[in-house]
Amino acid sequence: MKPLPLAPARTRALHLLALSTFAIAGPTLQRFAKTPEYFVVRGYHAGEVVLYSLGLVILVPMILICVEFVAGVIHRRALSIVHQLLVCVLTFLIFVPVLGRHPPRSLIYLVLGVVVAFAIAYHFWAPARMFVGIAAFAPVLFVAVFLIRVDLGGLSTAAPSGLSMPAVQSRTPVVLVLFDELALSSLLIEDGRIDGVRYPNFAALAHSSTWYRRATTDYDVTDQAVPAILTGRLQQSEELPSVAGHPRNLFTLLGRGYEISAFQAEARLCPTNLCPEASPSLGVRLGRMLSDVMTSSTLRKPLWVGDWSTPAEEVARFLAAIRPSGRPQLDVLHVLLPHVPYRYLPSGRAYENARALPCYGASYRWNNVPWFVDHNYQRYLLQLGYTDEVLGKIVNRLRSTGLWDRSLFVVMADHGVSFQPGGHRRYVDRSNVGDIAPIPLFVKFPGQHGGTVDDLQARSIDIVPTITDVLGLRVQWRFDGMSLRARDRPPPSRVVVRSYTGDVVHATWDRVLAGQRQTLAWKTQLFGSGADSVFAAGRYRRLLGKEIDAFPVWK
């Protein structure tokens, strides 16, 4: 059979465009159409999303066309070989998702056979090339469907039109600190008290505030948990974590009377008229967009990196924002601690090139090797020590500025985290609900000096109703939560946590407590508690604390 002549440059370009769209751009756009919250995390506006989708479709074929141009300058035969090779590579990439992580050898052979068969057909059979040419319409369809499915208006950080912010007479400073992925069990010792040796600042806070010991989250991921905290309402699955999706939130509640400083790691619920830094600058957004296009094109998935990559710097900026002012202040910090990557020691010193989650599977589950899971648990507990140090700095800053006594100070986590071999790290199910649902929640009310423990029901959606109650605000907004000062709060009986997977996990409080106690027992067995060092694990634990000079020097 005689090979078909080399197609004209325009036709080759269309073929590369079609194949690269099915291999790279199409799957990526489909993934982001299902997870548009990524663009909120990155601070995108609608324009950057459009540019991202176009760039993702165009970049790879442009590079490949340049490669073919160079080959054509060398020799026409080289151009033909390079073009055929690129067709084979792109065709193989189309089938890569079928292979999965550990494909059987027979499936690999089948895919390679399909790729070779298509390459031969493309080289010798005109209908095959015609089919690829027709497929060149795919980029238009992929981009159009993507832009229709993504709520571009929901990315806006502008002030919601027509929203009436209530009048605020109170002058009580409000400070809300949200830690991320902090399981209550990690702070406790086996008798249920906070470990005052490892986490002295959390223990001190419990002695000067109200500790809601039975507090639970309503969601297992930040994108839904933080908006629920900041609105006092349960979330709809299609709502983006932005002010456009949640116009009635803590920031717009106090926006008329308070000076606001908000450090938002993921959710962007503070409008730009109240928080000028709520949206990255145009230059930053365009830089992120170009970076995402390059990363998506080469790795076929982008890196989930937002404004949280330097927790120490974020905390420093937050501390600087806490200062006496002529207006009452609302200071909100959401910092991704002790969230992955686990790279901080309790002192705050970070170790370089730390892998985020060794042996953490692509299915967002831990693998079944207990030693590696325990290793990550140890790193998490060490980073939790640094989290405790951060809490101490915040409390000291409030005291030094004279704001502590009259402030309403709330410290909590958005959800917990689990370290069970073979289990999910944070997606809740009935086996890990004792790790994910219970969260630390401390509220230091204005003028409060002694500590107390509250064992009644408390949920993450109760925070804004509590703030509204303490400040004496009268609003017509509907809350799904209730004030933590309400006298009719019931004791906990059942816990409901909504998962990112779409599941809703119902568990009795006894089951939640049983899971928490099991984790506590396992943590104590592994790493001890109190004065027992969490470093003291591994084969050479006896070396801990010994002076280097005590060992002979090899020469």
Coordinates of C-alpha atoms in Angstrom, one line a residue:
M1 CA 0.0 0.0 0.0
K2 CA 1.4 3.4 -1.0
P3 CA 1.7 6.0 1.8
L4 CA -0.3 9.1 1.5
P5 CA 1.6 12.3 0.7
L6 CA 2.6 14.6 3.5
A7 CA -0.4 16.9 4.2
P8 CA -0.1 20.7 3.8
A9 CA 1.1 22.7 6.9
R10 CA -2.4 24.0 7.6
T11 CA -3.9 20.5 7.6
R12 CA -1.1 19.2 9.8
A13 CA -1.7 22.0 12.3
L14 CA -5.4 21.2 12.4
H15 CA -4.7 17.5 13.0
L16 CA -2.3 18.3 15.9
L17 CA -4.8 20.7 17.3
A18 CA -7.5 18.0 17.3
L19 CA -5.3 15.3 18.8
S20 CA -3.8 17.5 21.5
T21 CA -7.2 18.7 22.5
F22 CA -8.4 15.1 23.1
A23 CA -5.1 14.1 24.7
I24 CA -4.5 17.1 27.0
A25 CA -6.8 20.1 26.9
G26 CA -10.2 18.3 26.8
P27 CA -9.6 16.1 29.9
T28 CA -8.3 19.0 31.8
L29 CA -11.2 21.3 30.9
Q30 CA -13.6 18.5 31.9
R31 CA -11.9 18.1 35.3
F32 CA -12.1 21.8 36.0
A33 CA -15.7 22.1 34.9
K34 CA -16.4 19.7 37.8
T35 CA -14.1 21.6 40.2
P36 CA -14.4 25.3 39.4
E37 CA -13.4 26.2 42.9
Y38 CA -9.8 25.9 41.7
F39 CA -10.2 29.2 40.0
V40 CA -11.4 30.8 43.2
V41 CA -8.4 29.5 45.1
R42 CA -6.1 31.0 42.4
G43 CA -7.9 34.3 42.5
Y44 CA -9.0 34.2 38.9
H45 CA -11.6 36.5 37.4
A46 CA -13.8 35.5 34.4
G47 CA -11.3 36.9 31.9
E48 CA -8.4 34.7 33.2
V49 CA -10.6 31.6 33.0
V50 CA -11.4 32.4 29.3
L51 CA -7.7 33.0 28.6
Y52 CA -6.8 29.8 30.4
S53 CA -9.1 27.7 28.4
L54 CA -7.9 29.2 25.1
G55 CA -4.3 28.9 26.1
L56 CA -4.7 25.3 27.1
V57 CA -6.1 24.5 23.7
I58 CA -3.6 26.5 21.7
L59 CA -0.2 26.1 23.5
V60 CA 0.6 22.5 22.8
P61 CA -0.2 22.5 19.1
M62 CA 1.8 25.8 18.7
I63 CA 4.8 24.1 20.2
L64 CA 4.4 21.0 18.1
I65 CA 4.0 23.1 14.9
C66 CA 7.3 24.9 15.8
V67 CA 9.0 21.5 16.2
E68 CA 7.7 20.4 12.8
F69 CA 8.9 23.7 11.3
V70 CA 12.5 23.0 12.6
A71 CA 12.3 19.4 11.2
G72 CA 11.1 20.7 7.8
V73 CA 14.1 23.1 7.7
I74 CA 16.4 20.1 8.2
H75 CA 14.8 17.9 5.6
R76 CA 11.3 17.1 4.2
R77 CA 11.8 13.4 5.2
A78 CA 12.6 14.5 8.8
L79 CA 9.4 16.5 8.8
S80 CA 7.3 13.5 7.7
I81 CA 8.9 11.3 10.4
V82 CA 8.4 13.9 13.2
H83 CA 4.8 14.5 12.2
Q84 CA 4.0 10.8 12.3
L85 CA 5.8 10.4 15.6
L86 CA 3.8 13.3 17.1
V87 CA 0.6 11.7 16.0
C88 CA 1.6 8.5 17.7
V89 CA 2.5 10.2 21.0
L90 CA -0.7 12.3 21.1
T91 CA -2.8 9.2 20.3
F92 CA -1.1 7.3 23.1
L93 CA -1.8 10.2 25.5
I94 CA -5.5 10.0 24.7
F95 CA -5.5 6.4 26.0
V96 CA -3.3 6.9 29.1
P97 CA -6.3 7.5 31.4
V98 CA -7.5 4.0 30.5
L99 CA -4.3 2.5 31.8
G100 CA -4.6 3.8 35.3
R101 CA -1.8 3.6 37.9
H102 CA -1.0 -0.2 37.7
P103 CA -2.4 -1.5 34.4
P104 CA -2.2 -5.2 33.6
R105 CA 0.3 -6.0 30.9
S106 CA -2.4 -7.2 28.5
L107 CA -4.1 -3.7 28.7
I108 CA -0.8 -2.0 27.9
Y109 CA -0.3 -4.2 24.8
L110 CA -3.9 -3.5 23.7
V111 CA -3.4 0.2 24.0
L112 CA -0.1 0.1 22.1
G113 CA -1.8 -2.1 19.4
V114 CA -4.6 0.5 19.0
V115 CA -2.0 3.3 18.8
V116 CA 0.1 1.5 16.1
A117 CA -3.1 0.6 14.1
F118 CA -4.3 4.2 14.1
A119 CA -0.8 5.4 13.1
I120 CA -0.7 3.0 10.2
A121 CA -4.2 4.0 9.2
Y122 CA -3.3 7.7 9.4
H123 CA -0.2 7.1 7.2
F124 CA -1.9 5.0 4.5
W125 CA -5.7 5.6 4.6
A126 CA -7.3 8.9 3.6
P127 CA -10.6 8.4 5.6
A128 CA -8.5 8.3 8.8
R129 CA -7.0 11.7 8.1
M130 CA -10.4 13.0 7.2
F131 CA -11.7 11.8 10.5
V132 CA -8.9 13.7 12.4
G133 CA -9.6 16.8 10.3
I134 CA -13.3 16.7 11.3
A135 CA -12.3 16.3 14.9
A136 CA -10.5 19.7 14.6
F137 CA -13.9 21.2 15.6
A138 CA -13.5 19.6 19.1
P139 CA -11.5 22.5 20.6
V140 CA -14.4 24.8 20.0
L141 CA -16.9 22.4 21.6
F142 CA -14.6 21.7 24.6
V143 CA -14.1 25.4 25.3
A144 CA -17.7 26.3 24.8
V145 CA -19.0 23.5 27.1
F146 CA -16.4 24.4 29.7
L147 CA -17.3 28.1 29.8
I148 CA -21.0 27.3 30.0
R149 CA -20.5 24.9 32.9
V150 CA -18.2 27.2 34.9
D151 CA -20.1 29.9 36.7
L152 CA -17.9 32.9 35.5
G153 CA -20.1 35.3 37.4
G154 CA -19.5 33.4 40.6
L155 CA -15.8 34.3 40.5
S156 CA -16.4 37.9 41.1
T157 CA -15.0 39.5 44.3
A158 CA -16.9 42.8 43.8
A159 CA -19.4 43.9 46.3
P160 CA -22.8 42.3 45.7
S161 CA -25.3 44.7 44.1
G162 CA -28.4 45.4 46.1
L163 CA -27.1 43.8 49.3
S164 CA -28.1 45.9 52.3
M165 CA -25.5 45.6 55.1
P166 CA -27.0 46.0 58.6
A167 CA -26.1 49.0 60.8
V168 CA -23.6 48.1 63.5
Q169 CA -23.4 50.0 66.8
S170 CA -21.1 47.6 68.6
R171 CA -17.4 48.5 69.1
T172 CA -16.3 45.1 70.3
P173 CA -13.2 43.9 68.4
V174 CA -13.8 40.5 66.7
V175 CA -10.9 38.1 65.9
L176 CA -11.5 34.8 64.1
V177 CA -8.7 32.4 63.6
L178 CA -9.3 29.3 61.4
F179 CA -6.8 26.6 61.4
D180 CA -7.1 23.9 58.7
E181 CA -7.2 20.1 59.0
L182 CA -6.9 20.0 62.8
A183 CA -8.4 17.0 64.4
L184 CA -9.4 17.5 68.0
S185 CA -7.9 14.2 69.0
S186 CA -4.5 15.4 68.1
L187 CA -4.6 18.0 70.9
L188 CA -5.8 15.6 73.6
I189 CA -4.3 13.1 76.0
E190 CA -6.2 9.9 76.8
D191 CA -8.2 11.4 79.6
G192 CA -9.7 13.9 77.2
R193 CA -7.7 17.0 78.4
I194 CA -5.6 19.1 76.2
D195 CA -1.9 18.1 76.2
G196 CA -0.5 21.1 78.0
V197 CA 3.1 20.0 77.5
R198 CA 3.1 19.6 73.8
Y199 CA 0.5 22.3 73.1
P200 CA 0.7 24.8 76.0
N201 CA -1.0 27.7 74.1
F202 CA -4.1 25.6 73.3
A203 CA -4.2 24.5 76.9
A204 CA -3.8 28.1 78.1
L205 CA -6.6 29.2 75.8
A206 CA -8.9 26.5 77.2
H207 CA -8.2 28.0 80.7
S208 CA -9.2 31.5 79.6
S209 CA -12.1 30.9 77.2
T210 CA -15.1 28.6 76.7
W211 CA -14.0 25.3 75.2
Y212 CA -16.8 23.7 73.2
R213 CA -15.6 20.2 73.7
R214 CA -18.3 18.6 71.5
A215 CA -18.0 20.9 68.5
T216 CA -18.2 19.3 65.1
T217 CA -17.8 20.4 61.5
D218 CA -20.5 20.3 58.9
Y219 CA -18.2 19.6 55.9
D220 CA -15.0 17.7 55.3
V221 CA -13.3 20.0 52.8
T222 CA -12.2 23.7 53.1
D223 CA -14.1 24.9 50.0
Q224 CA -17.4 24.1 51.7
A225 CA -16.5 24.2 55.4
V226 CA -15.1 27.8 55.5
P227 CA -18.1 29.4 53.7
A228 CA -20.4 27.5 56.1
I229 CA -18.4 29.0 59.0
L230 CA -18.4 32.5 57.6
T231 CA -22.1 32.5 56.7
G232 CA -23.8 30.4 59.3
R233 CA -25.5 28.5 56.6
L234 CA -25.3 25.1 55.0
Q235 CA -24.0 25.2 51.5
Q236 CA -25.4 24.3 48.2
S237 CA -23.1 22.0 46.1
E238 CA -23.0 24.4 43.1
E239 CA -22.0 27.5 45.1
L240 CA -18.4 28.7 44.7
P241 CA -16.5 29.8 47.8
S242 CA -16.7 33.4 46.8
V243 CA -18.6 36.5 47.8
A244 CA -20.7 36.2 44.6
G245 CA -21.9 32.8 45.9
H246 CA -22.2 33.9 49.5
P247 CA -23.1 37.6 49.6
R248 CA -24.4 37.4 53.2
N249 CA -21.4 36.6 55.3
L250 CA -19.4 37.8 58.3
F251 CA -17.6 40.5 56.2
T252 CA -20.7 42.0 54.8
L253 CA -22.5 41.6 58.1
L254 CA -19.9 44.0 59.8
G255 CA -18.8 45.9 56.8
R256 CA -20.7 49.1 57.6
G257 CA -19.2 49.6 61.0
Y258 CA -15.9 47.7 61.2
E259 CA -12.4 48.0 59.8
I260 CA -11.7 44.6 58.2
S261 CA -8.5 42.8 57.7
A262 CA -9.0 39.3 56.1
F263 CA -6.4 36.8 55.2
Q264 CA -8.2 34.2 53.1
A265 CA -6.3 31.1 52.1
E266 CA -8.9 29.6 49.8
A267 CA -12.4 31.0 50.1
R268 CA -12.8 34.7 48.9
L269 CA -15.9 35.9 50.7
C270 CA -14.7 39.5 51.5
P271 CA -15.6 41.9 48.7
T272 CA -12.9 44.2 47.4
N273 CA -14.6 47.3 48.6
L274 CA -14.1 46.0 52.2
C275 CA -10.9 44.1 51.6
P276 CA -8.8 45.7 48.8
E277 CA -6.4 42.7 48.8
A278 CA -9.2 40.2 48.5
S279 CA -8.3 39.8 44.8
P280 CA -4.8 39.4 43.4
S281 CA -3.6 42.1 41.1
L282 CA -4.0 41.7 37.3
G283 CA -0.3 41.0 36.9
V284 CA -0.4 38.2 39.5
R285 CA -3.5 36.7 38.0
L286 CA -2.1 36.7 34.5
G287 CA 1.1 35.1 35.8
R288 CA -0.8 32.4 37.5
M289 CA -2.8 31.8 34.4
L290 CA 0.3 31.4 32.2
S291 CA 1.8 29.1 34.8
D292 CA -1.3 27.0 35.0
V293 CA -1.4 26.7 31.2
M294 CA 2.2 25.5 31.1
T295 CA 1.7 23.1 34.0
S296 CA -1.5 21.7 32.7
S297 CA 0.0 21.2 29.3
T298 CA 3.1 19.4 30.5
L299 CA 1.8 17.5 33.6
R300 CA -1.8 17.2 32.4
K301 CA -2.9 18.6 35.8
P302 CA -2.2 22.0 37.5
L303 CA -0.7 22.5 40.9
W304 CA -3.2 23.5 43.6
V305 CA -1.2 26.4 44.9
G306 CA -3.0 29.5 46.2
D307 CA -2.1 32.3 48.6
W308 CA -1.2 30.0 51.5
S309 CA 2.3 28.8 50.4
T310 CA 4.1 30.8 53.2
P311 CA 2.2 30.4 56.4
A312 CA 4.9 32.1 58.5
E313 CA 4.6 35.2 56.3
E314 CA 0.8 35.2 56.4
V315 CA 0.8 35.0 60.2
A316 CA 3.3 37.9 60.4
R317 CA 1.1 40.1 58.2
F318 CA -1.9 39.1 60.3
L319 CA -0.1 40.0 63.5
A320 CA 0.9 43.4 62.0
A321 CA -2.8 44.1 61.1
I322 CA -3.9 43.7 64.8
R323 CA -3.5 47.1 66.3
P324 CA -5.6 49.7 68.2
S325 CA -7.8 51.7 65.9
G326 CA -10.4 54.4 66.1
R327 CA -12.9 52.0 64.6
P328 CA -13.8 48.5 65.8
Q329 CA -11.9 45.8 64.0
L330 CA -12.7 42.5 62.4
D331 CA -9.6 40.4 61.9
V332 CA -9.9 37.1 60.2
L333 CA -7.1 34.6 59.5
H334 CA -7.5 31.4 57.7
V335 CA -4.1 29.7 57.6
L336 CA -3.3 26.2 56.3
L337 CA -1.8 24.8 59.5
P338 CA -1.4 22.0 60.4
H339 CA -2.5 21.2 56.8
V340 CA -0.1 19.5 54.3
P341 CA 2.6 19.8 53.3
Y342 CA 4.1 18.7 56.7
R343 CA 7.3 20.6 56.7
Y344 CA 7.5 22.6 60.0
L345 CA 9.0 21.5 63.3
P346 CA 7.4 22.9 66.5
S347 CA 10.0 25.6 66.6
G348 CA 8.8 26.9 63.2
R349 CA 11.9 25.8 61.4
A350 CA 11.1 24.2 58.1
Y351 CA 13.0 21.4 56.4
E352 CA 13.6 21.7 52.7
N353 CA 12.3 19.5 49.9
A354 CA 9.8 17.8 52.1
R355 CA 7.4 15.6 50.2
A356 CA 3.9 16.6 50.9
L357 CA 2.4 13.1 51.5
P358 CA 4.7 10.1 51.0
C359 CA 2.6 7.1 50.1
Y360 CA -0.6 9.1 49.6
G361 CA -2.5 7.5 46.8
A362 CA -4.0 9.1 43.7
S363 CA -7.4 8.1 44.9
Y364 CA -6.9 10.5 47.9
R365 CA -6.5 7.5 50.3
W366 CA -3.6 6.5 52.4
N367 CA -1.9 3.3 51.2
N368 CA -2.0 0.2 53.3
V369 CA 1.6 0.5 54.7
P370 CA 1.1 1.4 58.3
W371 CA 4.7 2.6 58.8
F372 CA 4.5 5.3 56.1
V373 CA 1.1 6.5 57.4
D374 CA 2.5 6.7 60.9
H375 CA 5.4 8.6 59.5
N376 CA 3.1 11.3 58.1
Y377 CA 1.1 11.3 61.4
Q378 CA 4.3 12.1 63.2
R379 CA 5.1 15.0 60.8
Y380 CA 1.6 16.3 61.3
L381 CA 1.9 16.3 65.1
L382 CA 5.3 18.1 64.8
Q383 CA 3.6 20.7 62.6
L384 CA 0.8 21.0 65.1
G385 CA 3.4 22.0 67.6
Y386 CA 4.2 25.0 65.3
T387 CA 0.5 25.7 65.0
D388 CA 0.4 26.0 68.8
E389 CA 3.3 28.4 68.6
V390 CA 1.3 30.5 66.1
L391 CA -1.6 30.6 68.4
G392 CA 0.6 31.8 71.2
K393 CA 1.9 34.7 69.0
I394 CA -1.7 35.8 68.2
V395 CA -2.8 35.8 71.8
N396 CA 0.4 37.7 72.9
R397 CA -0.3 40.3 70.2
L398 CA -3.8 40.8 71.4
R399 CA -2.6 41.2 74.9
S400 CA 0.2 43.6 74.0
T401 CA -2.1 45.9 72.0
G402 CA -4.6 46.0 74.9
L403 CA -7.3 44.3 72.8
W404 CA -7.5 41.0 74.5
D405 CA -9.9 41.7 77.4
R406 CA -12.6 43.4 75.3
S407 CA -12.3 41.2 72.2
L408 CA -14.5 38.4 71.0
F409 CA -11.8 35.9 70.1
V410 CA -12.7 32.7 68.2
V411 CA -10.3 29.9 67.4
M412 CA -11.4 26.8 65.5
A413 CA -10.6 24.4 62.7
D414 CA -12.6 23.9 59.5
H415 CA -12.5 20.1 59.8
G416 CA -10.4 17.3 61.0
V417 CA -8.0 14.8 59.4
S418 CA -7.5 11.1 59.6
F419 CA -4.5 8.8 59.5
Q420 CA -5.8 5.3 58.9
P421 CA -4.0 3.0 56.5
G422 CA -6.1 2.5 53.4
G423 CA -8.5 5.2 54.5
H424 CA -9.3 8.7 53.4
R425 CA -7.2 11.6 54.8
R426 CA -10.1 14.0 55.0
Y427 CA -13.1 12.6 53.0
V428 CA -15.5 11.5 55.7
D429 CA -17.0 8.1 56.0
R430 CA -18.3 6.0 58.9
S431 CA -14.9 4.6 59.7
N432 CA -13.1 7.9 60.1
V433 CA -15.9 10.2 61.3
G434 CA -14.3 10.3 64.8
D435 CA -11.3 11.9 63.2
I436 CA -13.0 14.3 60.7
A437 CA -16.1 15.5 62.6
P438 CA -14.8 16.7 66.0
I439 CA -12.9 20.0 65.8
P440 CA -11.3 22.3 68.4
L441 CA -13.5 25.4 69.1
F442 CA -12.7 28.0 71.7
V443 CA -14.5 31.3 72.2
K444 CA -13.2 34.0 74.5
F445 CA -16.1 36.3 75.1
P446 CA -15.5 40.0 75.9
G447 CA -14.5 40.4 79.5
Q448 CA -14.1 36.7 80.1
H449 CA -11.2 35.8 82.3
G450 CA -11.8 32.2 83.5
G451 CA -12.1 29.0 81.4
T452 CA -15.1 26.8 81.2
V453 CA -16.1 23.7 79.2
D454 CA -19.3 23.5 77.3
D455 CA -20.4 19.9 76.4
L456 CA -23.6 20.9 74.5
Q457 CA -24.0 20.6 70.8
A458 CA -21.9 23.1 68.8
R459 CA -21.4 23.2 65.0
S460 CA -19.3 25.2 62.7
I461 CA -22.4 27.0 61.3
D462 CA -23.0 28.5 64.8
I463 CA -20.1 31.0 64.7
V464 CA -21.7 33.8 62.8
P465 CA -25.0 33.5 64.8
T466 CA -22.9 33.7 68.0
I467 CA -21.0 36.8 66.8
T468 CA -24.4 38.4 65.8
D469 CA -25.7 37.6 69.3
V470 CA -22.6 38.9 71.2
L471 CA -22.6 42.2 69.2
G472 CA -26.3 42.7 69.7
L473 CA -27.1 42.9 66.0
R474 CA -30.5 42.6 64.6
V475 CA -30.5 41.2 61.1
Q476 CA -33.1 39.7 58.8
W477 CA -30.7 37.1 57.4
R478 CA -31.5 33.5 57.9
F479 CA -29.0 31.3 59.7
D480 CA -29.0 27.5 59.8
G481 CA -26.9 27.6 63.0
M482 CA -27.7 29.1 66.3
S483 CA -25.9 31.2 68.9
L484 CA -23.6 29.2 71.2
R485 CA -25.1 31.3 74.0
A486 CA -28.6 30.1 73.4
R487 CA -30.1 28.4 76.4
D488 CA -32.0 25.8 74.4
R489 CA -29.0 24.2 72.8
P490 CA -29.3 20.4 73.1
P491 CA -26.6 17.9 74.0
P492 CA -25.1 16.2 71.0
S493 CA -26.9 13.1 69.9
R494 CA -26.3 12.7 66.1
V495 CA -23.6 14.1 63.9
V496 CA -24.1 14.9 60.2
V497 CA -21.1 15.7 58.0
R498 CA -21.5 16.4 54.3
S499 CA -18.6 15.1 52.1
Y500 CA -17.0 16.6 49.0
T501 CA -17.8 13.2 47.4
G502 CA -21.5 13.9 47.7
D503 CA -22.1 11.5 50.6
V504 CA -23.7 12.6 53.8
V505 CA -22.5 10.7 56.8
H506 CA -24.8 10.3 59.8
A507 CA -23.3 8.9 63.0
T508 CA -24.4 8.8 66.6
W509 CA -22.3 10.8 69.1
D510 CA -21.3 7.5 70.8
R511 CA -19.8 6.3 67.5
V512 CA -17.9 9.6 67.0
L513 CA -16.5 9.4 70.5
A514 CA -15.5 5.8 70.0
G515 CA -13.6 6.7 66.9
Q516 CA -11.9 9.6 68.7
R517 CA -10.8 7.4 71.6
Q518 CA -9.5 4.8 69.3
T519 CA -7.3 7.4 67.6
L520 CA -6.2 8.7 70.9
A521 CA -5.1 5.3 72.1
W522 CA -3.2 4.7 68.9
K523 CA -1.5 8.1 69.0
T524 CA -0.4 7.5 72.6
Q525 CA 0.9 4.0 71.7
L526 CA 3.0 5.4 68.8
F527 CA 4.2 8.8 70.2
G528 CA 3.3 8.9 73.9
S529 CA 2.0 12.2 75.3
G530 CA 3.1 15.1 77.4
A531 CA 6.8 15.0 78.2
D532 CA 7.3 12.0 75.9
S533 CA 8.9 13.4 72.7
V534 CA 7.0 12.9 69.5
F535 CA 10.5 12.8 67.9
A536 CA 11.2 9.6 69.8
A537 CA 10.1 7.2 67.0
G538 CA 12.0 4.9 64.7
R539 CA 14.9 2.5 64.9
Y540 CA 17.4 5.0 66.5
R541 CA 15.2 6.7 69.0
R542 CA 17.8 6.1 71.8
L543 CA 20.0 8.7 70.1
L544 CA 17.5 11.5 70.8
G545 CA 19.0 14.1 73.2
K546 CA 22.5 12.8 73.1
E547 CA 25.4 15.2 72.5
I548 CA 27.3 14.7 69.2
D549 CA 30.6 14.9 71.1
A550 CA 29.7 11.7 73.0
F551 CA 30.3 9.7 69.8
P552 CA 33.7 8.8 68.3
V553 CA 34.7 10.6 65.1
W554 CA 35.5 8.5 62.1
K555 CA 38.7 9.5 60.3

